[in-house]
Amino acid sequence: MTTILDRISAIEAEMARTQKNKATAGHLGLLKARIAKLRRELITPKGGGGGTGEGFDVAKTGDARIGFVGFPSVGKSTLLSNLAGVYSEVAAYEFTTLTTVPGCIKYKGAKIQLLDLPGIIEGAKDGKGRGRQVIAVARTCSLIFIVLDVLKPLKHKKLIEHELEGFGLRLNKSPPNIVYRRKDKGGINLQTMVPQSELDLDTVRTILSEYRIHNADITLRYDATSDDLIDVVEGNRIYLPCIYILNKIDQISIEELDIIYKIPHTVPISAHHKWNFDDLLEKMWEYLKLVRM
């Protein structure tokens, strides 16, 4: 495990040293592809297996599944208890929840499963704590609730997004509009529908060579990045809607609350006082995009 992490760190250090310009685009693309391959090994170690682990694998029930992701002690368990009436151990110290705690709510005739996942820590994507099991369950959800402490939201938001991105989760994003088709011969054929600021034929060839792909048709329908191309080639990315829940609004002023309301994909609540749950449930319904037959 340490060897993979050491190799990722070495590549990240090399990327940090490399100046970003047209001449280095191919080299940076190659390094990004190498990191993506190493991260895949971390998620699914060689030899298969890699189960979700004891207490994490909860059977799917209902019409949709929502996972609560967040750092320890941000109020995920309190939110689950007050939304679903399920007892998830609550305490004022960190790591109270050690396994996945399921709950269920009925809303507008739909049965929705809620999962209170153990708090993730920095480095979860690299296997620290029980991060790998937590994020493996998050990948099976229809919607993610990222629960943040309203007093330190941006710092936590960036860290959690970084951890989830490292595990191939793309939040509130659409899959890249890139057509990719492998073939037996004919080399790399690149078509672009719009001018490209980062990808050209040489860069695409360099990235694909890392995957030992020498024959493929690629069509870029928008100004794509090397990260987008790598996501398409990897083919294991999960695109999920996400709502950022800013908890503990009882600790801030009305003026601060007005500012928070303008942040996209965000619902401010107080899990303890059950404030603004109606708004949260309405947004949840909108993001789940369930269709009644």
Coordinates of C-alpha atoms in Angstrom, one line a residue, residues 59-286:
A59 CA -28.9 -4.1 1.4
K60 CA -30.5 -1.6 -1.0
T61 CA -34.2 -0.9 -0.3
G62 CA -36.8 1.6 -1.5
D63 CA -36.8 3.8 -4.6
A64 CA -33.6 5.7 -4.0
R65 CA -30.6 5.7 -1.7
I66 CA -28.9 8.8 0.0
G67 CA -25.5 8.7 1.7
F68 CA -24.5 11.2 4.4
V69 CA -20.8 12.0 4.0
G70 CA -18.9 14.4 6.2
F71 CA -16.1 14.8 8.7
P72 CA -16.7 13.4 12.2
S73 CA -19.0 15.4 14.6
V74 CA -20.8 17.6 12.0
G75 CA -24.2 16.3 12.9
K76 CA -24.9 13.4 10.4
S77 CA -26.2 11.1 13.1
T78 CA -28.5 13.8 14.6
L79 CA -29.8 14.6 11.1
L80 CA -30.6 10.9 10.5
S81 CA -32.2 10.5 13.9
N82 CA -34.5 13.5 13.4
L83 CA -35.3 12.8 9.7
A84 CA -36.0 9.1 9.9
G85 CA -36.6 8.5 13.6
V86 CA -33.8 6.0 13.6
Y87 CA -31.4 5.9 16.5
S88 CA -27.9 6.5 15.4
E89 CA -25.6 6.9 18.3
V90 CA -25.0 10.7 18.9
A91 CA -22.3 12.2 21.1
A92 CA -20.2 15.3 21.3
Y93 CA -17.0 13.4 20.5
E94 CA -15.6 12.3 17.1
F95 CA -16.1 8.9 15.5
T96 CA -19.3 8.0 17.4
T97 CA -20.6 6.2 14.2
L98 CA -18.3 3.3 13.3
T99 CA -20.5 1.4 10.8
T100 CA -23.2 2.3 8.3
V101 CA -26.5 3.1 10.0
P102 CA -29.5 2.8 7.7
G103 CA -32.8 4.7 8.0
C104 CA -35.8 5.2 5.8
I105 CA -38.2 8.0 5.1
K106 CA -41.4 8.2 3.0
Y107 CA -41.7 11.4 1.0
K108 CA -44.4 12.1 -1.7
G109 CA -45.2 8.4 -1.9
A110 CA -41.6 7.3 -2.4
K111 CA -39.6 5.2 0.0
I112 CA -36.1 6.6 0.4
Q113 CA -33.2 4.9 2.1
L114 CA -30.8 7.1 4.2
L115 CA -27.3 5.9 5.1
D116 CA -25.4 7.6 7.9
L117 CA -21.8 6.7 7.0
P118 CA -18.9 6.9 9.4
G119 CA -17.0 10.2 9.4
I120 CA -14.3 10.3 6.7
I121 CA -10.9 11.8 7.4
E122 CA -8.3 13.5 5.3
G123 CA -6.5 10.8 3.3
A124 CA -9.6 8.5 3.1
K125 CA -9.0 8.0 -0.7
D126 CA -5.6 6.7 0.2
G127 CA -7.0 4.1 2.6
K128 CA -6.7 6.1 5.8
G129 CA -9.3 5.4 8.5
R130 CA -12.1 3.3 7.0
G131 CA -12.3 5.8 4.1
R132 CA -12.3 3.2 1.3
Q133 CA -15.3 1.3 2.7
V134 CA -17.2 4.6 3.4
I135 CA -16.6 5.9 -0.2
A136 CA -17.4 2.4 -1.7
V137 CA -20.9 2.7 -0.1
A138 CA -21.2 6.3 -1.3
R139 CA -20.6 5.1 -4.9
T140 CA -23.8 3.0 -4.7
C141 CA -26.0 6.0 -3.7
S142 CA -28.5 7.9 -5.9
L143 CA -27.7 11.2 -4.1
I144 CA -25.0 12.4 -1.7
F145 CA -25.6 14.7 1.3
I146 CA -22.3 16.3 2.2
V147 CA -22.9 17.5 5.8
L148 CA -20.7 20.5 6.7
D149 CA -20.2 22.5 9.9
V150 CA -21.5 26.0 9.0
L151 CA -18.6 27.5 11.0
K152 CA -15.9 25.9 8.8
P153 CA -17.7 25.0 5.5
L154 CA -15.3 25.9 2.7
K155 CA -12.3 24.2 4.2
H156 CA -14.2 21.0 4.8
K157 CA -16.0 21.1 1.5
K158 CA -12.8 21.3 -0.5
L159 CA -11.2 18.5 1.5
I160 CA -14.2 16.1 1.1
E161 CA -14.5 16.9 -2.6
H162 CA -10.8 16.1 -3.0
E163 CA -11.3 12.7 -1.2
L164 CA -14.4 11.8 -3.3
E165 CA -12.7 12.9 -6.6
G166 CA -9.8 10.6 -5.8
F167 CA -12.2 7.7 -5.6
G168 CA -13.8 8.5 -9.0
L169 CA -16.9 10.3 -7.7
R170 CA -17.9 13.3 -9.7
L171 CA -20.4 15.6 -7.9
N172 CA -23.0 17.7 -9.7
K173 CA -21.2 17.1 -13.0
S174 CA -22.3 15.5 -16.3
P175 CA -20.2 12.8 -18.0
P176 CA -17.6 14.3 -20.4
N177 CA -19.1 14.9 -23.9
I178 CA -16.4 12.8 -25.5
V179 CA -17.0 9.9 -28.0
Y180 CA -14.3 7.2 -27.4
R181 CA -14.2 4.0 -29.4
R182 CA -11.3 1.5 -29.5
K183 CA -10.5 -0.3 -32.7
D184 CA -8.1 -2.9 -34.0
K185 CA -6.0 -0.8 -36.4
G186 CA -5.8 2.6 -38.0
G187 CA -3.9 4.5 -35.2
I188 CA -5.4 7.4 -33.1
N189 CA -8.0 9.4 -35.0
L190 CA -8.9 12.7 -33.3
Q191 CA -11.8 14.9 -34.3
T192 CA -12.7 18.2 -32.6
M193 CA -16.0 19.9 -32.9
V194 CA -14.8 23.1 -31.2
P195 CA -11.3 24.7 -30.8
Q196 CA -9.3 23.0 -28.0
S197 CA -7.2 24.9 -25.4
E198 CA -5.5 21.8 -23.8
L199 CA -5.9 18.7 -25.9
D200 CA -4.2 18.1 -29.3
L201 CA -3.4 14.9 -31.2
D202 CA 0.1 14.6 -29.5
T203 CA -1.3 15.0 -26.0
V204 CA -4.1 12.5 -26.7
R205 CA -1.6 10.0 -28.1
T206 CA 0.6 10.4 -25.0
I207 CA -2.3 9.8 -22.6
L208 CA -3.6 6.8 -24.5
S209 CA -0.1 5.3 -24.8
E210 CA 0.0 5.1 -21.0
Y211 CA -3.0 2.8 -21.3
R212 CA -1.4 0.9 -24.2
I213 CA -4.1 2.1 -26.5
H214 CA -2.7 2.7 -30.0
N215 CA -5.9 2.5 -32.1
A216 CA -9.0 4.5 -31.3
D217 CA -11.4 7.1 -32.6
I218 CA -11.8 10.2 -30.3
T219 CA -14.3 12.9 -30.9
L220 CA -14.2 16.0 -28.6
R221 CA -17.5 17.8 -28.7
Y222 CA -16.5 20.6 -26.3
D223 CA -13.2 22.2 -25.0
A224 CA -12.1 19.1 -23.0
T225 CA -9.2 18.7 -20.5
S226 CA -6.8 15.8 -20.1
D227 CA -8.7 14.9 -16.9
D228 CA -11.9 14.5 -18.9
L229 CA -10.2 12.2 -21.4
I230 CA -8.7 10.1 -18.6
D231 CA -12.2 9.8 -17.0
V232 CA -13.6 8.5 -20.2
V233 CA -10.8 6.0 -20.8
E234 CA -10.9 4.8 -17.1
G235 CA -14.7 4.2 -17.6
N236 CA -15.3 3.7 -13.8
R237 CA -16.3 7.2 -12.8
I238 CA -19.7 7.7 -11.0
Y239 CA -21.6 11.0 -11.7
L240 CA -23.8 11.8 -8.7
P241 CA -26.0 14.7 -7.7
C242 CA -24.9 16.2 -4.3
I243 CA -26.5 18.6 -1.8
Y244 CA -24.2 20.5 0.6
I245 CA -26.0 20.6 4.0
L246 CA -24.7 23.4 6.2
N247 CA -25.6 22.3 9.7
K248 CA -25.6 24.2 13.0
I249 CA -27.2 27.5 11.6
D250 CA -28.4 28.2 15.2
Q251 CA -24.8 29.4 15.8
I252 CA -24.7 32.1 13.1
S253 CA -26.4 35.4 12.4
I254 CA -29.3 36.1 10.0
E255 CA -26.9 38.2 7.7
E256 CA -24.6 35.2 7.4
L257 CA -27.5 32.9 6.7
D258 CA -28.6 35.2 3.8
I259 CA -25.1 34.8 2.2
I260 CA -25.1 31.0 2.7
Y261 CA -28.5 30.7 0.9
K262 CA -26.9 32.1 -2.3
I263 CA -24.3 29.3 -2.6
P264 CA -25.4 26.7 -5.3
H265 CA -26.5 23.2 -4.3
T266 CA -26.7 24.2 -0.6
V267 CA -29.3 23.9 2.1
P268 CA -28.7 25.5 5.6
I269 CA -30.3 23.6 8.5
S270 CA -30.1 22.9 12.2
A271 CA -30.3 19.1 12.7
H272 CA -30.6 19.6 16.5
H273 CA -33.5 22.1 16.3
K274 CA -35.1 20.5 13.2
W275 CA -34.9 23.9 11.4
N276 CA -35.4 24.1 7.6
F277 CA -36.1 20.3 7.0
D278 CA -38.9 21.2 4.6
D279 CA -36.5 23.0 2.3
L280 CA -34.0 20.1 2.5
L281 CA -36.7 17.5 1.6
E282 CA -37.9 19.6 -1.3
K283 CA -34.4 20.0 -2.7
M284 CA -33.7 16.2 -2.1
W285 CA -36.8 15.4 -4.2
E286 CA -35.7 17.8 -7.0

